[in-house]
CSV table of C-alpha atoms in Angstrom, one decimal:
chain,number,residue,atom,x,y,z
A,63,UNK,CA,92.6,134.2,88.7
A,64,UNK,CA,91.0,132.0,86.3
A,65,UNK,CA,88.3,133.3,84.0
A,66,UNK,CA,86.7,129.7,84.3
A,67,UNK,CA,83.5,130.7,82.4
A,68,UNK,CA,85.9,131.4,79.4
A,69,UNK,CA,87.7,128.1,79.7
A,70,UNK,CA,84.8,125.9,79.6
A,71,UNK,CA,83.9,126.7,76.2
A,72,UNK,CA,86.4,125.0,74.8
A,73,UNK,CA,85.6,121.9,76.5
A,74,UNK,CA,82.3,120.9,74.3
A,75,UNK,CA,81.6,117.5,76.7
A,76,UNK,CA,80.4,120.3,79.3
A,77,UNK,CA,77.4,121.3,77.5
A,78,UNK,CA,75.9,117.4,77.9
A,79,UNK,CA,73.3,116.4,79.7
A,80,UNK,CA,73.6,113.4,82.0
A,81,UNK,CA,69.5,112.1,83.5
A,82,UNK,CA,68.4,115.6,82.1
A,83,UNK,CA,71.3,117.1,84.4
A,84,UNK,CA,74.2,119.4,83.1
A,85,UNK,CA,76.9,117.5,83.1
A,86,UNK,CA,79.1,118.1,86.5
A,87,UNK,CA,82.8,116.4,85.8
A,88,UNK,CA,84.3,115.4,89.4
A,89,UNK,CA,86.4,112.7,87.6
A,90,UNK,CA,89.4,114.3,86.5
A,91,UNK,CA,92.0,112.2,88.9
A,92,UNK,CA,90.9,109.4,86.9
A,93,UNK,CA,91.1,111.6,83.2
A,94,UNK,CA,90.4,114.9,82.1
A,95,UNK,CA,87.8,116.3,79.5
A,96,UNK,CA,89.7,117.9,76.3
A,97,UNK,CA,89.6,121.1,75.0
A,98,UNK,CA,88.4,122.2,71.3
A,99,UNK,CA,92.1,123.0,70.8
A,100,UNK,CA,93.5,119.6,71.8
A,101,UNK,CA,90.9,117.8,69.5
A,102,UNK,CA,91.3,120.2,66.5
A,103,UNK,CA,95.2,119.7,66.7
A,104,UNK,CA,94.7,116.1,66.3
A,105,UNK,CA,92.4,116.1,63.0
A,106,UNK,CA,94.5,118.8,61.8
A,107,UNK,CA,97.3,116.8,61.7
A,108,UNK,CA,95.5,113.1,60.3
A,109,UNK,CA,94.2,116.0,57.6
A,110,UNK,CA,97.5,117.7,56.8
A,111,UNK,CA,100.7,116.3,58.1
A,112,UNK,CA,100.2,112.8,58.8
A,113,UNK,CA,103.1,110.5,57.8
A,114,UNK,CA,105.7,108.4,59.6
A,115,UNK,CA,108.4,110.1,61.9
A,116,UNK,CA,112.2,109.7,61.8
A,117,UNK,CA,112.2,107.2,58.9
A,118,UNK,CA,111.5,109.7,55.2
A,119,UNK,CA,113.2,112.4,54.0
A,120,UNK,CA,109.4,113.1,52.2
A,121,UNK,CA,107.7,116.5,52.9
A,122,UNK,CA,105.3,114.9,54.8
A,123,UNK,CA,107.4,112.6,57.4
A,124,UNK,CA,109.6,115.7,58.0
A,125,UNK,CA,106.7,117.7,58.8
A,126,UNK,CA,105.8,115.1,61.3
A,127,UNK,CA,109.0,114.2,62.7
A,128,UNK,CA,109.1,118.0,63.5
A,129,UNK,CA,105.7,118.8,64.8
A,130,UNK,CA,106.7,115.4,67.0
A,131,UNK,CA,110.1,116.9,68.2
A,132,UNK,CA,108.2,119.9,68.8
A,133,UNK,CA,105.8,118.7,71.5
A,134,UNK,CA,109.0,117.4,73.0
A,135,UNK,CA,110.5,120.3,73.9
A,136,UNK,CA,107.1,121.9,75.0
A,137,UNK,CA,106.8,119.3,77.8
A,138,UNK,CA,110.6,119.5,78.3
A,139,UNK,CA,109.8,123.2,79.0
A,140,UNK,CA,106.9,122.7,81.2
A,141,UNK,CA,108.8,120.7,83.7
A,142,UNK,CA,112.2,122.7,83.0
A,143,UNK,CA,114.0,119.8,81.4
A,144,UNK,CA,116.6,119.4,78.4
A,145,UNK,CA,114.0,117.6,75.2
A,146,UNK,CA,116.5,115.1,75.0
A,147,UNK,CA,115.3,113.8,78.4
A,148,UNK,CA,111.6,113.3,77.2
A,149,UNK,CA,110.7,109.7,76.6
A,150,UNK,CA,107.1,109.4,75.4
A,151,UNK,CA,105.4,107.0,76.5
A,152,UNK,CA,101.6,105.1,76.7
A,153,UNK,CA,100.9,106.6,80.3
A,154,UNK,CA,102.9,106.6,83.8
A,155,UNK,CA,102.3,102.6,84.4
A,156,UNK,CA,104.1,102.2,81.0
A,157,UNK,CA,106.7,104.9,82.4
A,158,UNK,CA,107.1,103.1,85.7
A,159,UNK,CA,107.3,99.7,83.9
A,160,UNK,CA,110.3,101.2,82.4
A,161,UNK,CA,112.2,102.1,84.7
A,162,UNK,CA,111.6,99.0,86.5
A,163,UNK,CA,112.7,96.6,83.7
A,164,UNK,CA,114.4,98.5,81.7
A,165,UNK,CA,116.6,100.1,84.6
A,166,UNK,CA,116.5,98.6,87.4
A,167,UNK,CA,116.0,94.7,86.2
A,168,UNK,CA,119.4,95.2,84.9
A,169,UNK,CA,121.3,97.6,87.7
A,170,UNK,CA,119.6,95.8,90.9
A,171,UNK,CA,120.6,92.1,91.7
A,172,UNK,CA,119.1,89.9,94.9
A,173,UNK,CA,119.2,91.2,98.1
A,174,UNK,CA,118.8,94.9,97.1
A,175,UNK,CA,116.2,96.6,98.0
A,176,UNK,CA,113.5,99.2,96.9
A,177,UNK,CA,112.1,101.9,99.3
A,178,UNK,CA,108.1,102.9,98.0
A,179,UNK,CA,105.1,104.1,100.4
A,180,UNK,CA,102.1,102.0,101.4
A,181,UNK,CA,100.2,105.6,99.7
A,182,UNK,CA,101.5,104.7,96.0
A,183,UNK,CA,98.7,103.8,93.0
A,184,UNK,CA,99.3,100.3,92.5
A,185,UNK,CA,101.3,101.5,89.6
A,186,UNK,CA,104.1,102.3,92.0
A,187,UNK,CA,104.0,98.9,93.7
A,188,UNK,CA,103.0,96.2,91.3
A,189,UNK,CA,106.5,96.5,89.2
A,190,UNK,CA,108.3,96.3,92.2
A,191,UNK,CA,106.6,93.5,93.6
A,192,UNK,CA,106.8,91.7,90.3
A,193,UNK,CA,110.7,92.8,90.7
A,194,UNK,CA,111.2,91.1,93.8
A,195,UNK,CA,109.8,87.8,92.6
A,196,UNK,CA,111.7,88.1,89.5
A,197,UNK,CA,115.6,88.9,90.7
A,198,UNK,CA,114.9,88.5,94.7
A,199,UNK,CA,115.1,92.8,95.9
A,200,UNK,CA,113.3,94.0,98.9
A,201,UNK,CA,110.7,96.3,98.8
A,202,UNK,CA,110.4,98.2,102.0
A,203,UNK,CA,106.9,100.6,102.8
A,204,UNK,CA,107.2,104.3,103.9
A,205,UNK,CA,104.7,104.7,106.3
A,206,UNK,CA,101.3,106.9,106.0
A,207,UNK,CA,100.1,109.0,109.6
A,208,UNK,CA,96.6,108.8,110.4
A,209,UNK,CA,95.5,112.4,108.3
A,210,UNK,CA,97.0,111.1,105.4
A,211,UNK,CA,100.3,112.8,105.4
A,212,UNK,CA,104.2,110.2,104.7
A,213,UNK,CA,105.9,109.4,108.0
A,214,UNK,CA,109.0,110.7,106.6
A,215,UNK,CA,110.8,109.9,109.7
A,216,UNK,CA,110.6,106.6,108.6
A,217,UNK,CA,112.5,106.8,105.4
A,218,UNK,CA,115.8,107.4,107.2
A,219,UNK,CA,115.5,103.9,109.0
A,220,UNK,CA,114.5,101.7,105.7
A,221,UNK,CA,117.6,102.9,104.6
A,222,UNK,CA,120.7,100.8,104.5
A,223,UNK,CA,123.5,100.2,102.0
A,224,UNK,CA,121.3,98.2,100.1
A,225,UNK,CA,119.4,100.5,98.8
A,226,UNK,CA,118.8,101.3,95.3
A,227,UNK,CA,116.1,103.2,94.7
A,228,UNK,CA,113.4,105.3,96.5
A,229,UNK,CA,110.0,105.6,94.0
A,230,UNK,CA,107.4,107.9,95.2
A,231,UNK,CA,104.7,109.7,94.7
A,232,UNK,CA,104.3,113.7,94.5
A,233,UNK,CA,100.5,113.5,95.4
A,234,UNK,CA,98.1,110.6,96.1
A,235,UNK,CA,95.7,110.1,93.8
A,236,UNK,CA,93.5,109.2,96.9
A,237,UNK,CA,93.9,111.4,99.6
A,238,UNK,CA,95.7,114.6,97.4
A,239,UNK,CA,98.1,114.6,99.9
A,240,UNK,CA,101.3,116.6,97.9
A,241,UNK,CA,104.8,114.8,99.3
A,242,UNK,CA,107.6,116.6,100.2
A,243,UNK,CA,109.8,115.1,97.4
A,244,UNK,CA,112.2,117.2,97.4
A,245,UNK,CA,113.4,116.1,100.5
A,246,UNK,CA,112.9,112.8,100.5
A,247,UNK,CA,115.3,113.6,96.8
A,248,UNK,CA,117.7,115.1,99.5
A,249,UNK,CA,117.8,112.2,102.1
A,250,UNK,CA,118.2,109.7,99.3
A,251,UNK,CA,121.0,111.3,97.8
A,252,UNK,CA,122.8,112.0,100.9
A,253,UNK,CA,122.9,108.2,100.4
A,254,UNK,CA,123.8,107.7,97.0
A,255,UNK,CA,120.5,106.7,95.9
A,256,UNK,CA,118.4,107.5,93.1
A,257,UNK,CA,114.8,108.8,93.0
A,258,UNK,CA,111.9,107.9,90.6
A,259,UNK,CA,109.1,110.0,91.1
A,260,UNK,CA,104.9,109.6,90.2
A,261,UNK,CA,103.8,112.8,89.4
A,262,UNK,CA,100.5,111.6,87.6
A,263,UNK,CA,99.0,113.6,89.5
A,264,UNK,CA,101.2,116.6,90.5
A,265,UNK,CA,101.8,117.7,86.7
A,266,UNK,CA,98.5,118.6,85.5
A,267,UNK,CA,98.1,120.8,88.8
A,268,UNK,CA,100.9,122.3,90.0
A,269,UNK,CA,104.5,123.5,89.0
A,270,UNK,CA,107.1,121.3,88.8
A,271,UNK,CA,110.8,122.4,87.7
A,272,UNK,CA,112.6,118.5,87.6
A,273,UNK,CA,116.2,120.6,87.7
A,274,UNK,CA,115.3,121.8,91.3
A,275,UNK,CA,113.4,118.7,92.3
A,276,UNK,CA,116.7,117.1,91.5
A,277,UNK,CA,115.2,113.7,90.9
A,278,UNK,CA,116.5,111.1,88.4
A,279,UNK,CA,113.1,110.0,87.0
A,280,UNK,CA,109.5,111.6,86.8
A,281,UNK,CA,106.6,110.0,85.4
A,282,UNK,CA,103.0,111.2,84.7
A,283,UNK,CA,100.2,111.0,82.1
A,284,UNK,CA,99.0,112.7,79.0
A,285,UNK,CA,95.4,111.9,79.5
A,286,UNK,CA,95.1,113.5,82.9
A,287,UNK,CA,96.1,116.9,81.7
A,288,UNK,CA,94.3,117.6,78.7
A,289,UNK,CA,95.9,115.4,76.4
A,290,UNK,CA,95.0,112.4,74.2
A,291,UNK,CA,94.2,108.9,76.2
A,292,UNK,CA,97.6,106.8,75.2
A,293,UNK,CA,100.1,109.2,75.7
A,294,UNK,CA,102.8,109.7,78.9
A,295,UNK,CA,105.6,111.5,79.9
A,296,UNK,CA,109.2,109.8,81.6
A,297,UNK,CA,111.9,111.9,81.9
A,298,UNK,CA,115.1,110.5,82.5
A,299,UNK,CA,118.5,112.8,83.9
A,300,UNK,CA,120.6,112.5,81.1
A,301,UNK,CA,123.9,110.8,82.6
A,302,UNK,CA,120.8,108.0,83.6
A,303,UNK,CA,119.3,107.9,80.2
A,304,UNK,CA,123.2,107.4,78.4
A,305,UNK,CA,123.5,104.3,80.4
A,306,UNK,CA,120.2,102.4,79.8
A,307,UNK,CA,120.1,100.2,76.8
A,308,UNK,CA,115.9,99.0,75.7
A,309,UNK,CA,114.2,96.0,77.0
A,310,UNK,CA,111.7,96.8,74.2
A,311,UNK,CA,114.0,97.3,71.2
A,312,UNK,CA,113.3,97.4,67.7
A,313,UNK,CA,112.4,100.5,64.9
A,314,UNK,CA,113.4,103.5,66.3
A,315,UNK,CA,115.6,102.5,69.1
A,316,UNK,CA,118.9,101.8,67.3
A,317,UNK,CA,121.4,103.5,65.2
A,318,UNK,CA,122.6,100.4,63.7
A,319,UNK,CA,122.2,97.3,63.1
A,320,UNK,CA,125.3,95.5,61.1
A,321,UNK,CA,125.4,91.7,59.9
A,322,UNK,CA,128.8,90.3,60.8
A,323,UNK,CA,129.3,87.6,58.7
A,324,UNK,CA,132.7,85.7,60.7
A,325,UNK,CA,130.6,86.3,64.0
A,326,UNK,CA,127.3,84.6,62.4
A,327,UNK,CA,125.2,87.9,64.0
A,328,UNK,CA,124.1,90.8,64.1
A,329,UNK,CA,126.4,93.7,66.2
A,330,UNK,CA,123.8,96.3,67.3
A,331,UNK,CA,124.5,100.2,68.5
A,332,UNK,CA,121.7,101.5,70.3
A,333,UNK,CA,120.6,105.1,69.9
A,334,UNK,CA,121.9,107.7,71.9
A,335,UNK,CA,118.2,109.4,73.3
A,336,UNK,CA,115.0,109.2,74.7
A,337,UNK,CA,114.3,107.3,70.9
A,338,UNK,CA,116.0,104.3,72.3
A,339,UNK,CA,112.8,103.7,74.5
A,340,UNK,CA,110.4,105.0,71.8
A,341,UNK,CA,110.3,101.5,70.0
A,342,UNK,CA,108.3,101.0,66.7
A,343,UNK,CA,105.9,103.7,65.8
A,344,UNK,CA,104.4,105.9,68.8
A,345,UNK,CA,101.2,107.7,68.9
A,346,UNK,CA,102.4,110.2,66.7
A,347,UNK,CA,99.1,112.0,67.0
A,348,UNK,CA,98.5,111.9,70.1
A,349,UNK,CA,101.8,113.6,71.3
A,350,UNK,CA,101.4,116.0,69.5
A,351,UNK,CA,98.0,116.6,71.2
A,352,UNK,CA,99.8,116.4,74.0
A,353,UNK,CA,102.0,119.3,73.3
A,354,UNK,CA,98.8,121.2,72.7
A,355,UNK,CA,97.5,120.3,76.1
A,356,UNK,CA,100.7,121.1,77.6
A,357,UNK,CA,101.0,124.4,75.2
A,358,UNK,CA,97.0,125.4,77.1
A,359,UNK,CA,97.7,124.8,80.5
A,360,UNK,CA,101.5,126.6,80.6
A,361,UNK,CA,99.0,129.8,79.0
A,362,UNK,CA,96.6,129.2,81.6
A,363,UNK,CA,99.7,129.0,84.3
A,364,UNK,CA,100.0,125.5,86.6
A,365,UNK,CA,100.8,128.4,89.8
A,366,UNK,CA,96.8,129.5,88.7
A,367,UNK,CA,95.6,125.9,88.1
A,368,UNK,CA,96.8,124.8,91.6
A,369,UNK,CA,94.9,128.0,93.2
A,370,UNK,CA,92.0,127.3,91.5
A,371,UNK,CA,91.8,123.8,92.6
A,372,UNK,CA,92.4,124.8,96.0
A,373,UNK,CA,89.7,127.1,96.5
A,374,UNK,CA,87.4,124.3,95.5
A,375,UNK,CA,89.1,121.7,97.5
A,376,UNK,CA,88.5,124.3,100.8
A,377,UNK,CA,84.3,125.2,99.7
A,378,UNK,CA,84.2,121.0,99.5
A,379,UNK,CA,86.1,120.2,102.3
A,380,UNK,CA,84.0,123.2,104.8
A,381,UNK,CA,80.9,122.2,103.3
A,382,UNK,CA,81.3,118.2,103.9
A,383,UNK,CA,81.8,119.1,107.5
A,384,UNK,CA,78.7,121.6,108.1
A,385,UNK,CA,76.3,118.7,106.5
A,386,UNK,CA,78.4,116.4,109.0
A,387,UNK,CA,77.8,112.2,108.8
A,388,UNK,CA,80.5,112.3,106.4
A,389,UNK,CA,84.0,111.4,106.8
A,390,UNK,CA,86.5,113.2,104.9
A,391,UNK,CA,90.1,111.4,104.5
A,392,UNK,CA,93.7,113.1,103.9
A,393,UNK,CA,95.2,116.4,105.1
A,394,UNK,CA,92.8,118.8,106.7
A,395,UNK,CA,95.1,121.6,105.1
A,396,UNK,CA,93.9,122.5,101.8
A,397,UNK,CA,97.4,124.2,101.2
A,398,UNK,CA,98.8,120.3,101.6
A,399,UNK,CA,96.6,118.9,98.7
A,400,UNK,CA,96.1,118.5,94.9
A,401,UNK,CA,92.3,119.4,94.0
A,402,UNK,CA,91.6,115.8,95.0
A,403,UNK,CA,88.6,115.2,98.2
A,404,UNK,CA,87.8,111.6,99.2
A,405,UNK,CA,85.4,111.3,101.7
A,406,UNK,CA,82.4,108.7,102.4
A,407,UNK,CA,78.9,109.0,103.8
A,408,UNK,CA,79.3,107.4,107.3
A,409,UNK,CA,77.2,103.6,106.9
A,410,UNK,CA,76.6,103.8,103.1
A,411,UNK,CA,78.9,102.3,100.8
A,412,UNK,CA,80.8,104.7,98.5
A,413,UNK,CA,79.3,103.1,95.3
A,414,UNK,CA,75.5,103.9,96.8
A,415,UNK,CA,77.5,108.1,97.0
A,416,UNK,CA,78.5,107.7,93.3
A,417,UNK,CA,75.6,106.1,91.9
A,418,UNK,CA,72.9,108.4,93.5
A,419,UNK,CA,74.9,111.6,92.3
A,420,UNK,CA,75.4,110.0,88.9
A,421,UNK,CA,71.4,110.3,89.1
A,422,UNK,CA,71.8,114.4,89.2
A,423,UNK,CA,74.5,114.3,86.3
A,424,UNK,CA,77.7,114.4,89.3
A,425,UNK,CA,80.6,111.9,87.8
A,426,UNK,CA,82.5,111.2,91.1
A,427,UNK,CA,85.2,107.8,90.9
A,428,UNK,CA,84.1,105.4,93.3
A,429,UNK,CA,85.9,102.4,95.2
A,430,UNK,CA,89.8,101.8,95.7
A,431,UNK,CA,91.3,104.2,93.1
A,432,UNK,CA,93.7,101.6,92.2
A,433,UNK,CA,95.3,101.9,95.8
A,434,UNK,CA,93.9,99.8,98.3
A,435,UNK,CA,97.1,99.9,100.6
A,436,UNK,CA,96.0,103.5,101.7
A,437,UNK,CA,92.5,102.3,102.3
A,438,UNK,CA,92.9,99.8,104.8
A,439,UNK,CA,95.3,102.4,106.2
A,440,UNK,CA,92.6,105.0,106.6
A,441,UNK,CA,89.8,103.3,107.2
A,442,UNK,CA,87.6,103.1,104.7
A,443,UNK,CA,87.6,99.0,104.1
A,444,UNK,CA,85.1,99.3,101.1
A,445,UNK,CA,86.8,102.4,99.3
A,446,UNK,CA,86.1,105.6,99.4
A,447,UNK,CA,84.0,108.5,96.7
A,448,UNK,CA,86.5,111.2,95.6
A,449,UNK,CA,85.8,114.3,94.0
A,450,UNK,CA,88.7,115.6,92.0
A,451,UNK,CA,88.6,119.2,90.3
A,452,UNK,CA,90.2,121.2,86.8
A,453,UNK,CA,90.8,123.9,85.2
A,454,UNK,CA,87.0,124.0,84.0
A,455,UNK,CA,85.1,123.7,87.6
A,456,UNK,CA,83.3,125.7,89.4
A,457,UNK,CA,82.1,126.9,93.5
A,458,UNK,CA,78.3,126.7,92.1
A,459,UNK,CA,79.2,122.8,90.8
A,460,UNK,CA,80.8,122.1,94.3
A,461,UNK,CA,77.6,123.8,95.8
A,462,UNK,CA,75.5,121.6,93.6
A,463,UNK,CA,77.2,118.8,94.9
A,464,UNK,CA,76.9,119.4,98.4
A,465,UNK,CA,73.1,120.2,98.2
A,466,UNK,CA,73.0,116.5,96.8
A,467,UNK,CA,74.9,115.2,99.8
A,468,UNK,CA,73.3,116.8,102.4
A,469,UNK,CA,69.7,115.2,100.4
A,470,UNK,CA,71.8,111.5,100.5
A,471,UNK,CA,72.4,111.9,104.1
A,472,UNK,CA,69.0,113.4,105.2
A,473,UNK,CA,67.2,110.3,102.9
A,474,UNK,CA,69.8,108.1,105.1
A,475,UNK,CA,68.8,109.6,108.2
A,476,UNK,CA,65.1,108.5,107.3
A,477,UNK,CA,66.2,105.2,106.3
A,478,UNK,CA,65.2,106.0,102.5
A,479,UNK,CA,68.9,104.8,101.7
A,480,UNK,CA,70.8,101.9,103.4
């Protein structure tokens, strides 16, 4: 169990005051608060070890070239993966972006198609859109049942022989609703196809081991789970990674570069690694911060982090339906969700929710969530308020927050809100 009273003091942002309110955080889907830890790492290393990586043999640029390689392997470690499957990138879009144009630009041709779900950020369905208009692939929709759950039945009939690639995600940054990846990972290979997976926001809350998951690409954010803003994760199985050559090359993703005088060029050998996508100088920093972050949560444990969250999803989820007038979207199942709850006030617009409990210090996200697919899907044509919990929440801030709902729905009954 989480000693949650202990873990907020190292997140200093708590202590704020928001219209003479304590500061209640219900934002975290969107990015998470970061601990004293996480910060000090960062100055410590602009005061101590900051250099270039990769490129001096100096004191200083090996220093950071290690404390770099370092938070590699921690987040290789977190998600049980070799370090030399690590790519570091700005964030999961960046990641995605990657695989789409550096990987499949290159493998798919017109007339292939690309398997997603009409539940995906727009993240997951922008590139592949884009894709389509670019090279002429197909992108087919997984459907979503009415309680917020993947018709998985309907991934073995969008599948055909020209299908390249399934791309997913582990839980909707909407609804929570946590995908059964690992067998959708088993129907796709069954068919020889590979699986890109967004776990932006499975990886800050619950265990993931990538060997067992058995998929060929994960993605997911730094900023979500303690980490600096600017920083993401995309791990790539290794017989994938040897085969991808950059779309973004320069500094750091080549082992040589040779000027061949008869030829009138340049011959160019690409590195080897997850370097090879790392292209120019990276947020040195800020990985390493993110190492912290990923250093705090593994102490903490993800199996406790996903309880935690759970047990505030369920007080949320019971109390929303003893105010009633509210409608609460996704899985009914705590057991089936990240700490994510999106839910409106039946007749008031979700931004009227956000702004009144922004009034009693509350930060709740607002709107489409950058997926507006699974909105029109559910029902909720003008968006929908979600509530999304960490490791530093608390029962008496969900209780706070229900007190101010059931006041927004009484005021509504009275026509004092409309």
């Amino acid at each position: 169990m989480l000693n949650v009273e202990e873990i907020r003091k190292d997140f200093p942002i708590l202590s704020r005051e928001i219209n003479g309110k304590r500061l209640i955080y219900f934002d975290n889907a969107a990015t998470t608060q970061k601990p004293v830890q996480v910060i000090n790492r960062i100055m410590e290393f602009y005061m101590k070890n900051h250099a270039n990586i990769h490129r001096g043999i100096h004191t200083l640029s090996q220093e950071a070239s290690q404390l770099y390689e370092e938070a590699r392997e921690t987040i290789a470690k977190m998600i049980n993966a070799d370090p030399r499957e690590i790519v570091f990138t700005k964030n999961t879009t960046e990641a995605i972006n990657i695989i789409a144009y550096t990987w499949a630009l290159r493998k798919l041709k017109s007339g292939d198609e690309i398997i997603t779900s009409l539940m995906e950020h727009h993240s997951n369905i922008t590139p592949w859109i884009t894709l389509s208009q670019l090279i002429g692939v197909k992108v087919k929709f997984i459907g979503v049942n009415a309680d917020g759950k993947l018709k998985m039945e309907d991934i073995p009939k969008l599948i055909n022989k020209r299908t390249k690639l399934i791309t997913i995600t582990h839980a909707s940054n909407v609804l929570g609703t946590i995908n059964d990846v690992k067998g959708i990972v088993k129907i796709a290979h069954e068919n020889g196809i590979p699986v890109a997976v967004d776990a932006a926001q499975s990886a800050p809350h619950i265990p993931i081991n990538v060997k067992n998951m058995d998929c060929e690409f994960l993605a997911f954010s730094g900023h979500k789970m303690l980490g600096p803003s600017g920083t993401g994760v995309l791990y790539i199985k290794s017989e994938i990674l040897k085969e991808i050559e950059p779309t973004v090359s320069g500094g750091g993703t080549i082992k040589n570069v040779k000027w061949i005088p008869e030829m009138g060029t340049c011959k160019i050998d690409w590195g080897e690694g997850p370097e090879k996508l790392e292209a120019g100088t990276p947020n040195i920093a800020g990985v390493i911060g993110l190492g912290e972050a990923a250093k705090y949560l593994m102490k903490i444990g993800l199996e406790e982090v996903e309880k935690h969250e759970r047990m505030l999803v369920e007080e949320t989820m019971k109390g929303l339906m003893e105010i009633g007038d509210v409608k609460i979207y996704g899985p009914k199942n705590p057991n089936e969700r990240v700490g994510i709850v999106a839910f409106n006030i039946n007749g008031l617009n979700p931004h009227q929710t956000a702004l009144i409990l922004d009034q009693y210090g509350i930060a709740v996200r607002s709107g489409f969530h950058c997926a507006e697919p699974i909105h029109q899907i559910i029902g909720a044509e003008e968006g929908s308020v979600r509530a999304s919990y960490y490791i530093y929440n608390t029962k008496p801030e969900v209780e706070e927050m229900l007190n101010v709902i059931r006041e927004i729905v009484e005021m509504k009954r009275d026509g004092e809100v409309r």
